[in-house]
Structures are given as structure tokens and as C-alpha cells.
Amino acid sequence: MTALTLSTAGAATLRADALVVGVAKGAKGPVVAPGAEAVDKAFDGKLATVLETLGASGAEGEVTKLPAPAGLKVPVVIAVGLGSVPEKDAAFDAEALRRAAGSASRALAGSKKAGFALPVASVEDAEAVAEGALLGAYAFTAYQGGENKLASKDKQNGNGPKSPLAEVALLGAKPRDKAFKAAAERAVAVVEEINRARDLINTPPNDLYPESFAAVATAAGKEHGIKVQVFDEKALVKGGFGGLLGVGQGSTHGPRLVKLAYTHPKAEKTLALVGKGITYDSGGISLKPAGHNETMKCDMSGAAAVFATVVAAARLGLQVNVTGWLALAENMPSGNATRPGDVLRMYSGKTVEVLNTDAEGRLVLGDALTRASEEKPDAIVDVATLTGAMVLALGHRTFGIMANDDAFRTSIHEIAEEVGEASWPMPLPADLRKGMDSPTADIANMGERMGGGLVAGLFLKEFVGEGIAWAHLDIAGPAFHEGAPYGYTPKGGTGSAVRTLVKLAERTATGDLG
């Protein structure tokens, strides 16, 4: 991953391939942001004028490249838009800094080192810039640039994929200050795990399936002191995990339930995280229509987020126990596949009539939620690319939050907004439960079409243990980005919800959940 350093050099003396400065959108044109004073001086105080002449306005995400004038040790200056100038005495929003740094990093692909002289008025600002720069530098190239004649020729001609920015030098922070050092270390740990989640999401399903995902988790556990337990097919059959087995029985790749347990000797609280890990979702017998299959390798994004969060908690040494449950299966149509009309007996003992095999995520999560509840954690949060209905409701950049406790839901929403992940609290209307009544089983896996995302949440609620605070994050919209990259968000897997979950774990450790 891209390296991060807290530079002791000033903007005028730093030696690098480029220097990144901020520009804001003012009432009368672009305004040079704090941190760029030395650069503005090198332009004889006319940097804003030059940028305006080139068409820059300071709008968020705008990137303008300039040849550096005499007086700077870099050949290129990159001015990145921060959005509107803050009100008097207000600092720039952390998310604006994060996105601007991400845009600049993407523009610097192929460079060895760049200095970031964006506004850093606090430790939080420094961490936001670091996070954005490191997230923006991400690239998934594992399957590109193979050793063949055509690829070699492309590489020689400079037509192959550019490598990410190799080093981010953060200016304006205090390298010898413990708080700034800790913020930089936290940013590196969290971003490396977000990028690990992105890699998993982007990995093709012929290489990432339940068994191989479990192997990745096992290896990470050994590296970071996390206890990992893998329930294979035999263990699932013996334990009666009918949801996981029912979803996975149509595939040649059998299902797995993976438990990752990070523990701290002084921890007083335990947080359980449950992730939907459908490594490929064809819809099963209820086959998805053409045009809806191509990105279904991303249906394990919830499990990737949970996995990344547990590892991040271990790396940060958080004083809280964090247990992750990865509910892994591949949903395929075959002669062995579950049929619409079949009845599955879940791990809880509850029977489910399967009306639609493409509503499979709630089945694997139901088993995992019940198993997680047995350990009596203080709270459970599940994360899943669960419903298209949530995308219709909230769009592609916002995830929905449902919960059995309003205060817990509010806390998670506030945390998500604080770390820059768009989210929205959603209800669990009791009247929608009746639509899942089944004449054959205890419950059906489908209910009313309208409010389908809420129906799915109500289904999951049935499998949460009594008296345990629980929340459900439906990340179907933001988990996988199909459009052009923006800010620090790449094309493909995004690592949605990891920052929220890590901050939730930190708040649980300190007892500061509001």
C-alpha cells in the first residue's frame, strides 16, 4: 500500500514529484486554502488568479495541474477543490478534506512521492487527509499486466495500468506530537484493512469462494493474534445450520461459517459483527435476469467489512472484544439447489418457507445471528448487501440502518456521519411482519414487495437473541461502485461500513456511545 509520512519539510522545501494544495469556492472566485501560503508566495500571490484563468472554481473534486514556479522544489502543483469556503472561524469539513485528498491521489497515479499541503487545523484534519490520500491511491491490479507479449509491449509503450502513488508526505501535521503520530498510525491501519476488503470484493468468484475466503481469514488471524474457527459443511450439518446449508447446497463450493475473535484482557464489552458473505449470487433457481449477474461477486461485501473491522480492531489494540461472523456461501442453480417452496430449518429451530431463492442473504444471516446471540454479546451489528429495495430508497451512496433499539440506531447513524459514510435511519414497521406469514412454515423469506428492505430487516430481527441490542446495515447501494471514481471512492469494491464499524468498536471500548 501507499506509504504515509509526516513530513518535517515545508511546502517550499519539500522534494517530491508534486505538491497538493487546496482551493475553495469563494463568492468572487477561487480562494487559496490554508496550508498553501508558501505556494501562493511562489506564484507572487496570484495563485487564485492563475487558477481562475484556467477555469478552476474550487468546487469539490476539481483537480487542476500547474507547472511549479521558481521557489519550489517540486515540478508540479496540483490544486484540488474543497468546496465552499467555510463560514467565519469554521474549519473545513473533515469529509471535504478526505475527498479532496482522494481526488489528488488518484490524479497522481504513477508518481513516487507527493506532498499534501491541505488545511490541517487539528489532529482530526490530519487523519482525514491521510485517510483520503491513502484510500484514493487504491488500485486493484492483481489480474492486470500478465507476463505475455502483448502486456509486455503495453508496458514498454506506457499503455499499461499505472501504479498507485507510492508515498504520501503529509505537511502541516506535527511529526513529533504523539497525537498526530497516533492519528497517522490509525489511518494506515484502518485504510489497509479497508483496502483488504476492497481486494476481496474485487476478486473474481472463481478465485474467491467460501473455502478460499475462510483460508484468507485464517491466515490473517495467525498474523494478528485473532482466534479463527471455521465451520465446514460437516460442522454445519452437525450443528443444524439449515439457512447456510440451504443457500449453499446448489454449488460445488460448500458453505462456511467463520468466527473471528479478537479479545483484549481489559475489555469490559463485547461487540459481535455478522457479515453476509455470498461470494457469488446467481439468484439460485430464482435466477437473476440478464444484466444483474455481472457484479454479483460483490455480494460478500458485508463479510469483507466485518473481516476488515476485526483485523483493524486487533491492529489498533482496542480495549473491547470484537467477534466477527462471516456467513459464507455461493448461491447457484443446480440439480441440488434449494427450490422455491422448500422449507429450511434454521439453526434457531425456526422453519422458513423459501418463496424466492434470490432472497438468500437473510437466510445465511439468520443462522449467523442466532449463533452470535448464543455468546451474549453486548450488541450485534450485521452488515449486508441485502436488498435492491434499499438502493431504490436511498440511492447508490447511502446505506440504511435498522435496529431493535432506537438509541443504538441513532448512535450508529451519528458515528457513520462523523466518519464520512452517508447513512440513514430506517424503521421496522410491525405491520409489515404479517406479509411473511406462511401456511407451511414459521415464516417465509419474502413478504410485501413495497418496503422490501424493511421486510428483510424484520426477518433478521426474528433471529436476534432476547435482550441484545442489534442493528442491521443494508449497504447494497454504496458497497460496489460501477461508475467513474470520485473523491477517494474507486470503481468496484468500496469497503463501505468499515470506518463506521471501527469507530463503533472504539466507542464501545470507551463506553461513549451517547
Short mmCIF file of C-alpha atoms in Angstrom, two decimals:
data_model
loop_
_atom_site.label_atom_id
_atom_site.label_comp_id
_atom_site.label_asym_id
_atom_site.label_seq_id
_atom_site.Cartn_x
_atom_site.Cartn_y
_atom_site.Cartn_z
CA MET A 1 0.00 0.00 0.00
CA THR A 2 0.98 3.64 -0.40
CA ALA A 3 3.34 4.77 2.36
CA LEU A 4 2.48 7.66 4.68
CA THR A 5 4.99 10.02 6.30
CA LEU A 6 4.51 13.10 8.46
CA SER A 7 6.94 15.46 6.78
CA THR A 8 9.06 17.99 8.67
CA ALA A 9 9.69 19.91 5.43
CA GLY A 10 7.80 23.00 4.42
CA ALA A 11 5.86 23.35 1.18
CA ALA A 12 8.66 25.41 -0.38
CA THR A 13 11.46 22.99 0.55
CA LEU A 14 9.85 19.57 0.06
CA ARG A 15 11.40 17.50 -2.71
CA ALA A 16 8.73 15.38 -4.42
CA ASP A 17 7.07 14.74 -7.76
CA ALA A 18 4.19 17.05 -6.92
CA LEU A 19 2.70 19.24 -4.22
CA VAL A 20 -1.04 19.19 -3.47
CA VAL A 21 -2.75 22.34 -2.23
CA GLY A 22 -6.37 23.18 -1.54
CA VAL A 23 -8.56 25.74 -3.24
CA ALA A 24 -12.05 26.67 -2.07
CA LYS A 25 -15.05 28.12 -3.82
CA GLY A 26 -15.45 31.73 -2.74
CA ALA A 27 -18.18 34.27 -3.50
CA LYS A 28 -15.98 36.04 -6.06
CA GLY A 29 -13.94 33.13 -7.35
CA PRO A 30 -11.43 30.54 -6.12
CA VAL A 31 -9.73 31.11 -2.77
CA VAL A 32 -6.40 29.54 -1.82
CA ALA A 33 -6.87 27.39 1.29
CA PRO A 34 -4.63 27.43 4.39
CA GLY A 35 -1.52 25.28 4.01
CA ALA A 36 -0.70 26.72 0.59
CA GLU A 37 0.76 30.06 1.73
CA ALA A 38 4.30 29.24 0.57
CA VAL A 39 2.99 28.05 -2.79
CA ASP A 40 0.91 31.19 -3.24
CA LYS A 41 4.00 33.26 -2.43
CA ALA A 42 5.94 31.40 -5.14
CA PHE A 43 3.21 32.48 -7.56
CA ASP A 44 3.71 36.09 -6.39
CA GLY A 45 0.41 35.94 -4.51
CA LYS A 46 -1.51 35.25 -7.72
CA LEU A 47 -2.25 31.51 -7.40
CA ALA A 48 -6.01 32.10 -7.15
CA THR A 49 -5.90 34.33 -10.24
CA VAL A 50 -3.96 31.75 -12.24
CA LEU A 51 -6.38 29.01 -11.22
CA GLU A 52 -9.41 31.12 -12.16
CA THR A 53 -7.82 31.85 -15.55
CA LEU A 54 -7.52 28.09 -16.07
CA GLY A 55 -11.20 27.62 -15.26
CA ALA A 56 -10.85 26.37 -11.70
CA SER A 57 -13.56 27.36 -9.23
CA GLY A 58 -12.68 25.43 -6.08
CA ALA A 59 -15.63 23.09 -6.49
CA GLU A 60 -15.37 19.76 -4.66
CA GLY A 61 -13.41 17.14 -6.57
CA GLU A 62 -11.96 19.59 -9.09
CA VAL A 63 -8.30 18.92 -9.91
CA THR A 64 -6.05 21.44 -11.67
CA LYS A 65 -2.40 20.74 -12.53
CA LEU A 66 0.09 23.60 -12.79
CA PRO A 67 3.82 23.75 -13.58
CA ALA A 68 5.56 24.84 -10.39
CA PRO A 69 7.26 28.26 -10.43
CA ALA A 70 10.78 29.03 -9.22
CA GLY A 71 10.97 28.89 -5.45
CA LEU A 72 9.50 25.40 -5.12
CA LYS A 73 11.42 22.12 -5.18
CA VAL A 74 8.63 20.24 -6.96
CA PRO A 75 7.93 20.30 -10.73
CA VAL A 76 4.13 20.22 -10.44
CA VAL A 77 1.49 21.83 -8.23
CA ILE A 78 -1.92 20.18 -8.01
CA ALA A 79 -4.76 22.34 -6.77
CA VAL A 80 -7.72 20.32 -5.57
CA GLY A 81 -11.20 21.70 -4.87
CA LEU A 82 -12.52 21.70 -1.30
CA GLY A 83 -15.98 23.10 -1.99
CA SER A 84 -17.37 26.26 -0.45
CA VAL A 85 -15.28 28.43 1.86
CA PRO A 86 -16.32 27.69 5.46
CA GLU A 87 -18.16 30.32 7.47
CA LYS A 88 -16.04 32.68 9.54
CA ASP A 89 -13.86 30.91 12.13
CA ALA A 90 -15.06 27.48 10.93
CA ALA A 91 -12.68 24.79 9.73
CA PHE A 92 -13.02 22.81 6.54
CA ASP A 93 -15.24 19.75 6.93
CA ALA A 94 -13.22 16.58 7.50
CA GLU A 95 -15.06 14.75 4.73
CA ALA A 96 -14.28 17.57 2.27
CA LEU A 97 -10.59 17.16 3.14
CA ARG A 98 -10.84 13.38 2.82
CA ARG A 99 -12.44 13.58 -0.62
CA ALA A 100 -10.06 16.26 -1.88
CA ALA A 101 -7.03 14.23 -0.81
CA GLY A 102 -8.52 11.18 -2.52
CA SER A 103 -9.06 13.06 -5.78
CA ALA A 104 -5.47 14.30 -5.71
CA SER A 105 -4.07 10.82 -5.03
CA ARG A 106 -5.93 9.36 -7.99
CA ALA A 107 -4.59 12.14 -10.21
CA LEU A 108 -1.06 11.27 -9.06
CA ALA A 109 -1.12 7.62 -10.12
CA GLY A 110 2.32 6.66 -11.42
CA SER A 111 4.14 9.15 -9.15
CA LYS A 112 6.66 8.16 -6.49
CA LYS A 113 6.07 10.87 -3.90
CA ALA A 114 3.70 13.78 -3.38
CA GLY A 115 3.40 16.33 -0.63
CA PHE A 116 -0.09 17.18 0.67
CA ALA A 117 -0.31 20.77 1.96
CA LEU A 118 -4.05 20.81 2.62
CA PRO A 119 -5.61 22.65 5.59
CA VAL A 120 -4.65 20.82 8.78
CA ALA A 121 -6.04 22.75 11.72
CA SER A 122 -6.28 19.74 14.04
CA VAL A 123 -5.33 16.11 14.58
CA GLU A 124 -8.71 15.14 13.11
CA ASP A 125 -7.95 17.11 9.94
CA ALA A 126 -4.58 15.41 9.58
CA GLU A 127 -6.19 12.00 9.94
CA ALA A 128 -8.87 12.87 7.37
CA VAL A 129 -6.27 13.97 4.81
CA ALA A 130 -4.20 10.85 5.47
CA GLU A 131 -7.23 8.58 5.10
CA GLY A 132 -8.38 10.27 1.91
CA ALA A 133 -4.96 10.23 0.30
CA LEU A 134 -4.37 6.56 1.11
CA LEU A 135 -7.87 5.48 0.08
CA GLY A 136 -7.66 7.47 -3.15
CA ALA A 137 -4.38 5.81 -4.09
CA TYR A 138 -6.01 2.36 -4.12
CA ALA A 139 -5.88 0.27 -7.30
CA PHE A 140 -6.84 -3.35 -7.88
CA THR A 141 -4.28 -4.68 -10.37
CA ALA A 142 -3.91 -8.31 -9.31
CA TYR A 143 -5.28 -9.56 -12.63
CA GLN A 144 -3.61 -6.99 -14.90
CA GLY A 145 -0.22 -6.86 -16.57
CA GLY A 146 0.25 -10.58 -17.02
CA GLU A 147 3.54 -11.82 -18.41
CA ASN A 148 2.60 -12.15 -22.04
CA LYS A 149 3.89 -10.50 -25.20
CA LEU A 150 1.00 -8.07 -25.54
CA ALA A 151 1.16 -6.99 -21.89
CA SER A 152 4.92 -6.55 -22.09
CA LYS A 153 4.55 -4.41 -25.19
CA ASP A 154 1.90 -2.29 -23.49
CA LYS A 155 4.20 -1.83 -20.51
CA GLN A 156 7.05 -0.70 -22.78
CA ASN A 157 4.74 1.78 -24.53
CA GLY A 158 3.41 3.12 -21.22
CA ASN A 159 -0.12 1.93 -22.00
CA GLY A 160 -0.45 -0.49 -19.08
CA PRO A 161 -2.11 0.37 -15.76
CA LYS A 162 -0.28 3.00 -13.71
CA SER A 163 0.88 2.01 -10.27
CA PRO A 164 -0.66 3.91 -7.34
CA LEU A 165 1.08 6.90 -5.78
CA ALA A 166 3.92 5.34 -3.79
CA GLU A 167 4.30 7.82 -0.91
CA VAL A 168 2.15 10.49 0.70
CA ALA A 169 4.08 13.14 2.63
CA LEU A 170 1.64 14.94 4.90
CA LEU A 171 2.59 18.57 5.56
CA GLY A 172 1.23 20.75 8.34
CA ALA A 173 0.99 17.94 10.90
CA LYS A 174 3.36 17.72 13.85
CA PRO A 175 5.63 14.69 13.33
CA ARG A 176 6.91 14.69 16.91
CA ASP A 177 3.49 15.10 18.51
CA LYS A 178 2.11 11.85 19.97
CA ALA A 179 -1.47 12.67 18.96
CA PHE A 180 -0.53 13.29 15.33
CA LYS A 181 1.61 10.15 15.25
CA ALA A 182 -1.26 8.09 16.65
CA ALA A 183 -3.68 9.57 14.11
CA ALA A 184 -1.33 8.67 11.26
CA GLU A 185 -0.88 5.13 12.56
CA ARG A 186 -4.64 4.72 12.94
CA ALA A 187 -5.22 6.00 9.40
CA VAL A 188 -2.73 3.50 7.98
CA ALA A 189 -4.21 0.55 9.89
CA VAL A 190 -7.82 1.35 9.03
CA VAL A 191 -7.12 2.11 5.37
CA GLU A 192 -5.02 -1.02 4.90
CA GLU A 193 -7.97 -3.07 6.17
CA ILE A 194 -10.47 -1.15 4.02
CA ASN A 195 -8.26 -1.89 1.04
CA ARG A 196 -8.08 -5.54 2.10
CA ALA A 197 -11.90 -5.57 2.00
CA ARG A 198 -11.84 -3.88 -1.42
CA ASP A 199 -9.43 -6.51 -2.74
CA LEU A 200 -11.70 -9.32 -1.56
CA ILE A 201 -14.78 -7.69 -3.10
CA ASN A 202 -12.99 -7.20 -6.41
CA THR A 203 -11.56 -10.72 -6.56
CA PRO A 204 -13.34 -12.83 -9.21
CA PRO A 205 -15.67 -15.52 -7.84
CA ASN A 206 -13.70 -18.32 -9.49
CA ASP A 207 -10.90 -17.45 -7.05
CA LEU A 208 -12.93 -16.26 -4.05
CA TYR A 209 -15.44 -18.78 -2.76
CA PRO A 210 -16.37 -19.82 0.80
CA GLU A 211 -13.39 -22.12 1.37
CA SER A 212 -10.81 -19.70 -0.03
CA PHE A 213 -12.33 -16.74 1.87
CA ALA A 214 -12.09 -18.83 5.06
CA ALA A 215 -8.43 -19.53 4.27
CA VAL A 216 -7.72 -15.79 3.92
CA ALA A 217 -9.39 -15.15 7.28
CA THR A 218 -7.40 -17.96 8.92
CA ALA A 219 -4.11 -16.57 7.64
CA ALA A 220 -4.95 -13.06 8.84
CA GLY A 221 -5.91 -14.45 12.22
CA LYS A 222 -2.49 -16.06 12.65
CA GLU A 223 -0.78 -12.83 11.64
CA HIS A 224 -2.71 -10.57 14.02
CA GLY A 225 -3.41 -12.80 17.01
CA ILE A 226 -7.08 -13.37 16.23
CA LYS A 227 -8.64 -16.72 17.08
CA VAL A 228 -10.32 -18.16 13.98
CA GLN A 229 -12.77 -21.06 13.89
CA VAL A 230 -14.09 -22.39 10.58
CA PHE A 231 -17.32 -24.39 10.50
CA ASP A 232 -17.13 -26.54 7.35
CA GLU A 233 -20.01 -28.44 5.78
CA LYS A 234 -19.78 -31.34 8.22
CA ALA A 235 -19.86 -28.97 11.20
CA LEU A 236 -22.76 -27.03 9.68
CA VAL A 237 -24.75 -30.23 9.15
CA LYS A 238 -23.99 -31.41 12.69
CA GLY A 239 -24.96 -28.02 14.12
CA GLY A 240 -28.17 -27.74 12.12
CA PHE A 241 -27.31 -24.57 10.19
CA GLY A 242 -30.15 -25.01 7.69
CA GLY A 243 -30.00 -21.48 6.29
CA LEU A 244 -26.35 -21.64 5.29
CA LEU A 245 -26.67 -25.20 4.01
CA GLY A 246 -29.85 -24.45 2.07
CA VAL A 247 -28.31 -21.49 0.25
CA GLY A 248 -25.01 -23.24 -0.45
CA GLN A 249 -26.25 -26.67 -1.48
CA GLY A 250 -26.58 -25.79 -5.17
CA SER A 251 -22.86 -25.01 -5.53
CA THR A 252 -19.81 -27.23 -5.86
CA HIS A 253 -18.20 -24.83 -3.35
CA GLY A 254 -19.67 -25.70 0.03
CA PRO A 255 -20.70 -23.05 2.59
CA ARG A 256 -18.68 -21.98 5.60
CA LEU A 257 -19.31 -20.09 8.82
CA VAL A 258 -16.17 -18.36 10.06
CA LYS A 259 -15.78 -16.96 13.56
CA LEU A 260 -13.02 -14.43 14.21
CA ALA A 261 -12.50 -13.49 17.85
CA TYR A 262 -10.31 -10.57 18.90
CA THR A 263 -10.11 -10.27 22.67
CA HIS A 264 -8.48 -7.73 24.97
CA PRO A 265 -7.53 -8.68 28.55
CA LYS A 266 -9.04 -5.45 29.95
CA ALA A 267 -12.17 -5.44 27.80
CA GLU A 268 -15.50 -4.92 29.57
CA LYS A 269 -17.72 -5.06 26.48
CA THR A 270 -18.17 -7.44 23.58
CA LEU A 271 -19.33 -6.36 20.12
CA ALA A 272 -20.45 -9.03 17.65
CA LEU A 273 -20.39 -8.30 13.92
CA VAL A 274 -22.15 -10.50 11.38
CA GLY A 275 -21.42 -10.24 7.65
CA LYS A 276 -23.29 -11.56 4.64
CA GLY A 277 -20.73 -13.44 2.54
CA ILE A 278 -22.40 -14.62 -0.65
CA THR A 279 -19.26 -14.97 -2.75
CA TYR A 280 -21.37 -15.14 -5.90
CA ASP A 281 -25.12 -14.69 -6.19
CA SER A 282 -26.78 -16.04 -9.32
CA GLY A 283 -30.16 -15.87 -7.60
CA GLY A 284 -30.28 -19.66 -7.44
CA ILE A 285 -33.34 -21.27 -9.04
CA SER A 286 -34.97 -17.80 -8.92
CA LEU A 287 -32.31 -16.77 -11.42
CA LYS A 288 -31.42 -13.11 -11.74
CA PRO A 289 -32.30 -11.54 -15.11
CA ALA A 290 -29.63 -10.67 -17.66
CA GLY A 291 -27.70 -7.58 -16.69
CA HIS A 292 -27.93 -8.27 -12.96
CA ASN A 293 -25.33 -11.04 -12.65
CA GLU A 294 -22.13 -9.32 -13.71
CA THR A 295 -21.31 -7.61 -10.41
CA MET A 296 -22.61 -10.28 -8.06
CA LYS A 297 -19.10 -11.11 -6.85
CA CYS A 298 -19.72 -8.10 -4.55
CA ASP A 299 -22.45 -9.87 -2.58
CA MET A 300 -19.89 -10.74 0.10
CA SER A 301 -19.14 -7.08 0.86
CA GLY A 302 -20.72 -7.33 4.31
CA ALA A 303 -18.46 -10.22 5.29
CA ALA A 304 -15.45 -8.34 3.88
CA ALA A 305 -16.36 -5.31 6.02
CA VAL A 306 -16.72 -7.44 9.16
CA PHE A 307 -13.43 -9.23 8.49
CA ALA A 308 -11.60 -5.94 7.92
CA THR A 309 -13.07 -4.42 11.08
CA VAL A 310 -12.00 -7.29 13.34
CA VAL A 311 -8.44 -7.14 11.98
CA ALA A 312 -8.37 -3.34 12.35
CA ALA A 313 -9.54 -3.66 15.97
CA ALA A 314 -6.71 -6.11 16.64
CA ARG A 315 -4.12 -3.89 14.97
CA LEU A 316 -5.29 -0.87 16.97
CA GLY A 317 -5.35 -2.87 20.20
CA LEU A 318 -8.84 -1.64 21.11
CA GLN A 319 -9.95 -2.37 24.67
CA VAL A 320 -13.07 -4.24 23.57
CA ASN A 321 -13.79 -7.80 22.48
CA VAL A 322 -14.83 -7.89 18.82
CA THR A 323 -16.20 -11.11 17.34
CA GLY A 324 -16.83 -11.38 13.62
CA TRP A 325 -19.09 -13.95 12.00
CA LEU A 326 -18.68 -14.48 8.24
CA ALA A 327 -21.69 -16.28 6.75
CA LEU A 328 -20.17 -17.61 3.52
CA ALA A 329 -21.98 -19.39 0.69
CA GLU A 330 -22.24 -19.40 -3.09
CA ASN A 331 -25.81 -19.19 -4.39
CA MET A 332 -26.00 -21.28 -7.59
CA PRO A 333 -28.72 -23.10 -9.56
CA SER A 334 -28.23 -26.84 -10.00
CA GLY A 335 -29.98 -30.14 -9.51
CA ASN A 336 -29.08 -29.88 -5.82
CA ALA A 337 -30.21 -26.30 -5.33
CA THR A 338 -32.94 -25.22 -2.93
CA ARG A 339 -36.24 -24.74 -4.78
CA PRO A 340 -38.93 -22.09 -4.25
CA GLY A 341 -41.38 -23.81 -1.94
CA ASP A 342 -38.77 -25.73 0.05
CA VAL A 343 -38.77 -25.38 3.83
CA LEU A 344 -35.49 -24.96 5.70
CA ARG A 345 -34.97 -25.50 9.41
CA MET A 346 -32.70 -22.73 10.63
CA TYR A 347 -30.05 -23.03 13.36
CA SER A 348 -32.53 -21.40 15.77
CA GLY A 349 -35.03 -24.22 15.11
CA LYS A 350 -37.39 -21.86 13.29
CA THR A 351 -38.63 -23.12 9.90
CA VAL A 352 -38.55 -20.90 6.82
CA GLU A 353 -40.52 -21.37 3.61
CA VAL A 354 -38.30 -20.25 0.74
CA LEU A 355 -40.50 -18.37 -1.71
CA ASN A 356 -37.61 -16.82 -3.60
CA THR A 357 -34.09 -18.28 -3.64
CA ASP A 358 -32.71 -14.84 -4.52
CA ALA A 359 -33.66 -13.69 -1.01
CA GLU A 360 -30.78 -15.79 0.27
CA GLY A 361 -28.77 -13.31 2.28
CA ARG A 362 -31.30 -13.19 5.09
CA LEU A 363 -31.12 -17.00 5.34
CA VAL A 364 -27.36 -17.16 5.95
CA LEU A 365 -27.52 -14.14 8.23
CA GLY A 366 -30.34 -15.67 10.25
CA ASP A 367 -28.16 -18.64 11.16
CA ALA A 368 -25.17 -16.45 11.98
CA LEU A 369 -27.24 -14.01 14.08
CA THR A 370 -28.61 -16.85 16.20
CA ARG A 371 -25.13 -18.32 16.70
CA ALA A 372 -23.69 -14.90 17.57
CA SER A 373 -26.54 -14.32 20.05
CA GLU A 374 -25.64 -17.51 21.95
CA GLU A 375 -22.48 -15.82 23.19
CA LYS A 376 -24.49 -12.98 24.80
CA PRO A 377 -22.58 -10.01 23.35
CA ASP A 378 -23.47 -6.50 24.46
CA ALA A 379 -24.52 -5.64 20.92
CA ILE A 380 -24.75 -7.19 17.46
CA VAL A 381 -24.43 -5.38 14.13
CA ASP A 382 -24.97 -7.20 10.85
CA VAL A 383 -23.77 -5.81 7.55
CA ALA A 384 -25.11 -6.92 4.18
CA THR A 385 -25.68 -6.06 0.56
CA LEU A 386 -29.19 -7.24 1.28
CA THR A 387 -31.85 -5.61 -0.88
CA GLY A 388 -32.30 -3.74 -4.13
CA ALA A 389 -35.19 -2.04 -2.35
CA MET A 390 -32.71 -0.16 -0.16
CA VAL A 391 -30.93 1.13 -3.27
CA LEU A 392 -34.27 2.34 -4.63
CA ALA A 393 -34.96 4.07 -1.33
CA LEU A 394 -31.58 5.67 -0.62
CA GLY A 395 -29.58 5.57 -3.85
CA HIS A 396 -26.09 4.29 -4.52
CA ARG A 397 -24.14 6.23 -1.88
CA THR A 398 -26.17 5.84 1.31
CA PHE A 399 -26.72 2.77 3.46
CA GLY A 400 -29.78 2.14 5.62
CA ILE A 401 -29.72 1.46 9.35
CA MET A 402 -32.41 -0.56 11.11
CA ALA A 403 -32.36 -1.64 14.76
CA ASN A 404 -34.37 -3.07 17.63
CA ASP A 405 -33.21 -0.15 19.80
CA ASP A 406 -33.75 3.45 18.68
CA ALA A 407 -30.88 4.83 20.73
CA PHE A 408 -28.45 2.28 19.28
CA ARG A 409 -29.62 3.09 15.75
CA THR A 410 -29.13 6.80 16.41
CA SER A 411 -25.62 6.22 17.76
CA ILE A 412 -24.59 4.26 14.66
CA HIS A 413 -26.08 6.91 12.38
CA GLU A 414 -24.17 9.67 14.17
CA ILE A 415 -20.94 7.66 14.02
CA ALA A 416 -21.38 6.99 10.30
CA GLU A 417 -21.94 10.67 9.58
CA GLU A 418 -18.92 11.59 11.72
CA VAL A 419 -16.55 9.31 9.78
CA GLY A 420 -17.94 10.43 6.41
CA GLU A 421 -20.12 7.45 5.46
CA ALA A 422 -23.56 8.51 4.28
CA SER A 423 -26.33 6.61 6.07
CA TRP A 424 -29.96 6.99 7.06
CA PRO A 425 -32.03 5.53 9.91
CA MET A 426 -34.90 3.34 8.71
CA PRO A 427 -37.91 1.95 10.62
CA LEU A 428 -39.04 -1.61 11.22
CA PRO A 429 -42.83 -1.26 10.87
CA ALA A 430 -44.59 -4.05 12.76
CA ASP A 431 -47.41 -4.21 10.19
CA LEU A 432 -45.00 -5.50 7.52
CA ARG A 433 -44.30 -8.64 9.54
CA LYS A 434 -47.66 -10.19 8.66
CA GLY A 435 -46.67 -10.37 4.99
CA MET A 436 -44.12 -13.06 5.90
CA ASP A 437 -46.69 -15.36 7.46
CA SER A 438 -46.53 -18.82 5.88
CA PRO A 439 -49.24 -21.52 5.87
CA THR A 440 -46.45 -24.13 5.82
CA ALA A 441 -43.62 -22.86 8.00
CA ASP A 442 -42.97 -20.48 10.89
CA ILE A 443 -42.06 -17.70 8.50
CA ALA A 444 -41.47 -17.09 4.77
CA ASN A 445 -38.34 -15.48 3.39
CA MET A 446 -40.42 -12.98 1.40
CA GLY A 447 -43.14 -10.51 2.36
CA GLU A 448 -44.66 -7.40 0.84
CA ARG A 449 -42.83 -6.04 -2.21
CA MET A 450 -43.22 -2.42 -1.12
CA GLY A 451 -40.81 -1.68 1.71
CA GLY A 452 -38.79 -4.77 0.80
CA GLY A 453 -35.68 -3.52 2.60
CA LEU A 454 -37.65 -3.10 5.82
CA VAL A 455 -39.23 -6.54 5.38
CA ALA A 456 -35.74 -8.04 5.20
CA GLY A 457 -34.79 -6.23 8.39
CA LEU A 458 -37.88 -7.60 10.14
CA PHE A 459 -36.92 -11.11 9.03
CA LEU A 460 -33.44 -10.75 10.54
CA LYS A 461 -34.86 -9.38 13.79
CA GLU A 462 -36.55 -12.77 14.33
CA PHE A 463 -33.13 -14.40 14.79
CA VAL A 464 -31.59 -11.98 17.31
CA GLY A 465 -31.38 -13.16 20.90
CA GLU A 466 -33.65 -11.70 23.57
CA GLY A 467 -32.38 -8.53 25.23
CA ILE A 468 -29.45 -7.92 22.83
CA ALA A 469 -29.14 -4.52 21.15
CA TRP A 470 -28.99 -5.18 17.39
CA ALA A 471 -28.61 -3.12 14.26
CA HIS A 472 -28.72 -4.01 10.58
CA LEU A 473 -26.76 -2.08 7.95
CA ASP A 474 -28.02 -2.59 4.40
CA ILE A 475 -25.05 -1.47 2.27
CA ALA A 476 -26.45 -2.65 -1.07
CA GLY A 477 -26.06 0.84 -2.55
CA PRO A 478 -22.55 2.01 -1.58
CA ALA A 479 -20.74 -1.36 -1.35
CA PHE A 480 -19.85 -1.55 -5.05
CA HIS A 481 -19.36 1.47 -7.31
CA GLU A 482 -19.92 0.90 -11.01
CA GLY A 483 -19.36 4.46 -12.24
CA ALA A 484 -16.26 6.61 -12.60
CA PRO A 485 -14.15 7.05 -9.46
CA TYR A 486 -14.75 10.15 -7.35
CA GLY A 487 -13.02 11.52 -4.29
CA TYR A 488 -11.47 8.54 -2.52
CA THR A 489 -14.10 6.14 -3.91
CA PRO A 490 -12.74 3.79 -6.60
CA LYS A 491 -14.55 1.86 -9.27
CA GLY A 492 -15.54 -1.54 -7.84
CA GLY A 493 -15.47 -2.54 -4.17
CA THR A 494 -15.50 0.40 -1.76
CA GLY A 495 -15.09 -1.10 1.72
CA SER A 496 -18.34 0.53 2.82
CA ALA A 497 -19.14 0.44 6.56
CA VAL A 498 -15.62 -0.41 7.77
CA ARG A 499 -14.93 3.10 9.08
CA THR A 500 -18.30 3.14 10.83
CA LEU A 501 -17.73 -0.26 12.45
CA VAL A 502 -14.19 0.58 13.59
CA LYS A 503 -15.41 3.81 15.19
CA LEU A 504 -18.29 1.89 16.79
CA ALA A 505 -15.78 -0.56 18.27
CA GLU A 506 -13.72 2.35 19.61
CA ARG A 507 -16.79 3.95 21.17
CA THR A 508 -17.83 0.63 22.67
CA ALA A 509 -14.36 0.32 24.21
CA THR A 510 -14.59 3.74 25.86
CA GLY A 511 -18.27 3.45 26.77
CA ASP A 512 -19.01 6.60 24.77
CA LEU A 513 -21.99 5.61 22.64
CA GLY A 514 -24.09 8.67 23.50
#
